[in-house]
CSV table of C-alpha atoms in Angstrom, one decimal:
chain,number,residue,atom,x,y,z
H,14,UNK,CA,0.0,0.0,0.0
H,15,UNK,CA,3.0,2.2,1.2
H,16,UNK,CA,4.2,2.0,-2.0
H,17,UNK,CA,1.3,2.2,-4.2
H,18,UNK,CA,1.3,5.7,-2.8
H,19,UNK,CA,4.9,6.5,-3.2
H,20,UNK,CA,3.9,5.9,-7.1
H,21,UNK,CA,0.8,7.8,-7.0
H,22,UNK,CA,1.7,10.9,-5.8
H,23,UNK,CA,5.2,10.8,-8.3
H,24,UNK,CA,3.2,10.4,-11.2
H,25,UNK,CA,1.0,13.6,-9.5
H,26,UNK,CA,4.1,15.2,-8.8
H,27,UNK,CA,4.9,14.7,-12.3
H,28,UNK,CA,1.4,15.7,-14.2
H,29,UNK,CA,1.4,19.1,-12.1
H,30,UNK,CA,5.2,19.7,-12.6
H,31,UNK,CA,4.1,19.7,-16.8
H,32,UNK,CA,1.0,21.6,-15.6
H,33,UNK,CA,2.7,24.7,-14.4
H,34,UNK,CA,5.0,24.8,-17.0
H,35,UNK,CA,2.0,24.7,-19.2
H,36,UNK,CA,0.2,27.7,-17.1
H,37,UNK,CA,3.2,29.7,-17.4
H,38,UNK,CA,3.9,29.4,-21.0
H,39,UNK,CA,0.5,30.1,-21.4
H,40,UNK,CA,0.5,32.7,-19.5
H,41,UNK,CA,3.7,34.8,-21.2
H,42,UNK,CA,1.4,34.9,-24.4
H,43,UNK,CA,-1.8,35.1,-23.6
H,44,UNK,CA,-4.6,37.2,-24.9
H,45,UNK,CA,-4.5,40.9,-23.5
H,46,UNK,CA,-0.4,41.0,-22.8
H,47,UNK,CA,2.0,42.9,-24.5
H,48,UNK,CA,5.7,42.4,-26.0
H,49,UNK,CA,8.8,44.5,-26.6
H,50,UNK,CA,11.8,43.6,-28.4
H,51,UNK,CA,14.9,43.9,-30.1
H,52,UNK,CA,17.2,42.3,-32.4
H,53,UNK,CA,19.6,42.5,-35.6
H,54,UNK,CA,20.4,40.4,-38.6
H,55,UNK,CA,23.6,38.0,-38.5
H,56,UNK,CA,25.7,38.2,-41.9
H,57,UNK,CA,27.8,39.2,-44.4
H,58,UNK,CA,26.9,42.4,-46.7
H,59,UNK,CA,28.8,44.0,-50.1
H,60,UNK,CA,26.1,47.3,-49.3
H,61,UNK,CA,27.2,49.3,-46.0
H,62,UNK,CA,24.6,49.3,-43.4
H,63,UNK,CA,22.0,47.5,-45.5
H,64,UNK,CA,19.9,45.2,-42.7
H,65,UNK,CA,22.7,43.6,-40.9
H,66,UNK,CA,25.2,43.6,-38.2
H,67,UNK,CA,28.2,42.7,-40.4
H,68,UNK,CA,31.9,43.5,-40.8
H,69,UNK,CA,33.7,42.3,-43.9
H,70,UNK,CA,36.9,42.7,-45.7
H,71,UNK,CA,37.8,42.3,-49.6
H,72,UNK,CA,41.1,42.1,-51.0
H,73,UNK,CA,41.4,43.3,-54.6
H,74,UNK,CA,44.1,42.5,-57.2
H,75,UNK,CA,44.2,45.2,-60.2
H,76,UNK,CA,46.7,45.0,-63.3
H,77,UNK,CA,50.1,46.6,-63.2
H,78,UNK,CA,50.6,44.6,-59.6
H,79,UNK,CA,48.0,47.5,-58.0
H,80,UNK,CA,46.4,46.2,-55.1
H,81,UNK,CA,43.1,47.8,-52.9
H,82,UNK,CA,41.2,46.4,-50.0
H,83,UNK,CA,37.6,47.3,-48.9
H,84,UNK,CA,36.4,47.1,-44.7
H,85,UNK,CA,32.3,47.6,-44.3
H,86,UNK,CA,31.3,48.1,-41.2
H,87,UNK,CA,27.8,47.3,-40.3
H,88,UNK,CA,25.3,48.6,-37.8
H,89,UNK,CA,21.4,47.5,-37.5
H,90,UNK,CA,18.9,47.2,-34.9
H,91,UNK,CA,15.2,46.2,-35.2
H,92,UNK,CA,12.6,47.4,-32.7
H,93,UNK,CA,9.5,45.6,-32.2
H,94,UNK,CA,6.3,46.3,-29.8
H,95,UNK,CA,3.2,44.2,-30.2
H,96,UNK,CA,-0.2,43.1,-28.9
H,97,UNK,CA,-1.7,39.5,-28.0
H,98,UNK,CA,-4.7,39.9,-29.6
H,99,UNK,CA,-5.2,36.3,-29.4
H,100,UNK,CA,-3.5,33.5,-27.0
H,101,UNK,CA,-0.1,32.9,-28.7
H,102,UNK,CA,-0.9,35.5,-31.5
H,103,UNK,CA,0.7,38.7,-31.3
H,104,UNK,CA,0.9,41.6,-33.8
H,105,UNK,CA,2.7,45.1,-33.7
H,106,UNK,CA,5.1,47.9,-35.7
H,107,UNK,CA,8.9,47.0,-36.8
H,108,UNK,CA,11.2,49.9,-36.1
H,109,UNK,CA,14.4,49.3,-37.9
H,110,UNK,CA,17.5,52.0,-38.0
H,111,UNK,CA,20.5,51.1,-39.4
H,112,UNK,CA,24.4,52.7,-40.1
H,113,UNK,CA,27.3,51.6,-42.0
H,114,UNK,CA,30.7,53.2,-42.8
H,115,UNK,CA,33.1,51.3,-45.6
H,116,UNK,CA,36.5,52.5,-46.6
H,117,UNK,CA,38.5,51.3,-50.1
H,118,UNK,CA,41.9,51.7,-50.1
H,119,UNK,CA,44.2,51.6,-53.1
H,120,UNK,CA,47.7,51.8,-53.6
H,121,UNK,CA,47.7,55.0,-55.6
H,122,UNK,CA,47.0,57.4,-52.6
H,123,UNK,CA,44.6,59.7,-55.1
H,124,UNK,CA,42.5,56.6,-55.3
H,125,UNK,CA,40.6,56.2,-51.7
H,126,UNK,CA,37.1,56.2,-50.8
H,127,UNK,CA,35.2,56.6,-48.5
H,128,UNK,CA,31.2,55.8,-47.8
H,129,UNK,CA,28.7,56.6,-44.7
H,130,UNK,CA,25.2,55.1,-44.6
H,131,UNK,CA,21.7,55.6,-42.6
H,132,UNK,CA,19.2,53.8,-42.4
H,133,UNK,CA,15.4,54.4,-41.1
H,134,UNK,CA,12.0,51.7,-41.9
H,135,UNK,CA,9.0,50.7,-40.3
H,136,UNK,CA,6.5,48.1,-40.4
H,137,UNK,CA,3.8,45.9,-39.2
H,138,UNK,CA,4.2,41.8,-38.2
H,139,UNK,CA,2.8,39.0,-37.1
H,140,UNK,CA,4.1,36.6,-34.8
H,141,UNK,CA,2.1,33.0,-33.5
H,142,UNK,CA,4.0,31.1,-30.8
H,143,UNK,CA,3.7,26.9,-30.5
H,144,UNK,CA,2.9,26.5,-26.6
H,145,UNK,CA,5.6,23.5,-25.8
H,146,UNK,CA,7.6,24.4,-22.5
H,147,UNK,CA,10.9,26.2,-22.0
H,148,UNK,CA,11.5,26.3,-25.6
H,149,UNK,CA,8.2,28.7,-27.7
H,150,UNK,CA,9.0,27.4,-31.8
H,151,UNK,CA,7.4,30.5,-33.4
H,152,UNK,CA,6.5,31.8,-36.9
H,153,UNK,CA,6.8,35.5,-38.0
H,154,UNK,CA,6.0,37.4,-41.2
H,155,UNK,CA,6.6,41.1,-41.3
H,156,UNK,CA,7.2,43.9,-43.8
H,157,UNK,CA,9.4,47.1,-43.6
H,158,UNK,CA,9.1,50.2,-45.7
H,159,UNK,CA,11.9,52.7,-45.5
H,160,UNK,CA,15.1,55.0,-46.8
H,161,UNK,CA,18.9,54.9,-46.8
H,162,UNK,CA,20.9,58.0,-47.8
H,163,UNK,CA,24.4,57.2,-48.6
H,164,UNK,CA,27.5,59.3,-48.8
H,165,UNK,CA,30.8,58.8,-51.0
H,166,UNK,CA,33.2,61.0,-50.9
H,167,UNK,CA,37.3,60.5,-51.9
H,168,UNK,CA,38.5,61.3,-55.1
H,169,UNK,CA,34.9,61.2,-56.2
H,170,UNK,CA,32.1,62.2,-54.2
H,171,UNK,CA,28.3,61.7,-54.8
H,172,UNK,CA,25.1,61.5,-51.9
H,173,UNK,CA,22.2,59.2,-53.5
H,174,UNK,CA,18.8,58.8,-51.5
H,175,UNK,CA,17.3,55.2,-51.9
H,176,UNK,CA,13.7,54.2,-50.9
H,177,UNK,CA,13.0,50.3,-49.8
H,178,UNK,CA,10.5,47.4,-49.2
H,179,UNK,CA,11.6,44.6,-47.2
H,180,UNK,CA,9.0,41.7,-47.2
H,181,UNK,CA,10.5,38.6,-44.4
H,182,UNK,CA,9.4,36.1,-43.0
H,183,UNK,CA,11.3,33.1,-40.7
H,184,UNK,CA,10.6,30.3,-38.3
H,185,UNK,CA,12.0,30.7,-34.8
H,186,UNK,CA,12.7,29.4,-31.2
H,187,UNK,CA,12.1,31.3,-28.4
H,188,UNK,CA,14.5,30.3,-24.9
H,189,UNK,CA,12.4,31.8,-22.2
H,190,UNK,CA,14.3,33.4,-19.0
H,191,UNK,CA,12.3,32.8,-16.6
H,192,UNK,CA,8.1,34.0,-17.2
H,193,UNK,CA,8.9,37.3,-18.8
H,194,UNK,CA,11.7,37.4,-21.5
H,195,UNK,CA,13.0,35.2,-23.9
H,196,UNK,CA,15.8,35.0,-26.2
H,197,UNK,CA,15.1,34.2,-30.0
H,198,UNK,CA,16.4,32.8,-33.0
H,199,UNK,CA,15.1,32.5,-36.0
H,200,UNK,CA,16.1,31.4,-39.6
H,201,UNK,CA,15.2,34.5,-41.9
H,202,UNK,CA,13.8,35.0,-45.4
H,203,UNK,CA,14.0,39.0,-47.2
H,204,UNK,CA,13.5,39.6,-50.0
H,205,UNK,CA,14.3,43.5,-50.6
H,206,UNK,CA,13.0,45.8,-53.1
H,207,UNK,CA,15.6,48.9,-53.6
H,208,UNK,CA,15.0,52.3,-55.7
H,209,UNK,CA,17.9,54.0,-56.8
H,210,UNK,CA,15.8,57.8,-57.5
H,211,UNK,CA,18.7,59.8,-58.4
H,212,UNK,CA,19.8,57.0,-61.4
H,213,UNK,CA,16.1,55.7,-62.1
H,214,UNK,CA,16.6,51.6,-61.5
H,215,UNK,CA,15.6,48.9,-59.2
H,216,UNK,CA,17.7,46.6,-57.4
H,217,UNK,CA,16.0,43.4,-55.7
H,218,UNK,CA,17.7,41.2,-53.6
H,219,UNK,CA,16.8,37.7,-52.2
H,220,UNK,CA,18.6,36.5,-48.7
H,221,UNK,CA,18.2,33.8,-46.2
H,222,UNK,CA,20.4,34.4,-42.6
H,223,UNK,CA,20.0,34.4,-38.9
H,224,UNK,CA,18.3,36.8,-37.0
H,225,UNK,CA,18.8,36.8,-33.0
H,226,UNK,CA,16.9,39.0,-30.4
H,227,UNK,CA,16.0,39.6,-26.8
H,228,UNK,CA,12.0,39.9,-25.9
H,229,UNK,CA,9.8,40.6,-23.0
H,230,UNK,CA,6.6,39.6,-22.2
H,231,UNK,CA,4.5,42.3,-20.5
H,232,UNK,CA,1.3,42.2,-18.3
H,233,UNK,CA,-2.4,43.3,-19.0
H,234,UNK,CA,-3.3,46.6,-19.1
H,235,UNK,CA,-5.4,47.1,-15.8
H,236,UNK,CA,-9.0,47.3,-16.3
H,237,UNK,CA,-10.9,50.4,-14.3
């Protein structure tokens, strides 16, 4: 008998250990809360300051045994706040700012360059969490419509102004801290859209990379 009990009240142990985690994951995203977040893009990038934290280096051989190399340095940051306006569906506003400085370096001393970017975009998305414990899987689709200005100067200078669409979308994991922040990962699809105004052409590029971020998960609003 003793030990019939023993394995009762283990296996009740057990069923309300899986409970509460249940509640509490619930609980992070249900209906009514809100959630703040930020993050940045994980890669390599040929365009200064264009949706990425990246820093690259290119080595270039010319004729005549002339050499140059180019360093882009990459800055970006995406803000996000949203609304569960159902349990485990949340939707908000993207705000993304970006910056990026490159230099190219040639032998000839006449032949340097230099380049400075900003970038500003905002956006709505969409985000619906799987309930499953400690780890949230996640999906996400979200859009971002914005500007970059970019400078050159050297021994040529120029300052274009380029208008943007980003359409992305990704599947993610979220590794909660505790019941009110998590940190996310998520494999990331953009496809960009890119107006050159001052030459009259569109650019479009296709990428697939690694976004990481840092969320919160905030109460209800109190009702009077």
């Amino acid at each position: 008998m003793v030990f019939l009990t023993y394995v009762f009240m283990k296996q009740f142990n057990i069923i309300c250990f899986f409970l509460l985690i249940s509640w509490l994951t619930h609980a992070q995203t249900e209906k009514g809360r809100f959630l703040i977040g930020a993050g940045t893009n994980l890669g390599l990038s040929e365009s200064p300051g264009m949706m990425n934290l990246s820093f690259s280096r290119q080595k270039t051989f010319i004729d005549d045994g002339l050499s140059g190399q180019t360093n882009n340095n990459n800055i970006f940051i995406a803000t996000k706040v949203g609304y569960f306006f159902f349990d485990n569906l949340v939707a908000g506003l993207d705000l993304a700012l970006g910056s990026g400085r490159g230099t190219s370096t040639f032998d000839a001393a006449t032949q340097n360059l230099d380049s400075k970017s900003s970038l500003f975009s905002i956006g709505p998305f969409v985000r619906y969490y799987i309930p499953s414990g400690k780890i949230l899987p996640f999906a996400e689709v979200n859009a971002l419509f914005g500007s970059r200005n970019i400078e050159i100067g050297g021994f040529v200078s120029s300052e274009s102004q380029q208008s943007f669409t980003n359409i992305g979308g990704g599947l993610g994991l979220a590794f909660l801290l505790g019941r009110r922040s998590s940190i996310d990962l998520v494999l990331n699809y953009n496809s960009n859209k890119i107006n050159f105004e001052s030459e009259d052409y569109t650019d479009r590029k296709n990428t697939l990379g690694i976004k990481i971020g840092f969320t919160m998960f905030l109460g209800k609003i109190p009702e009077i």
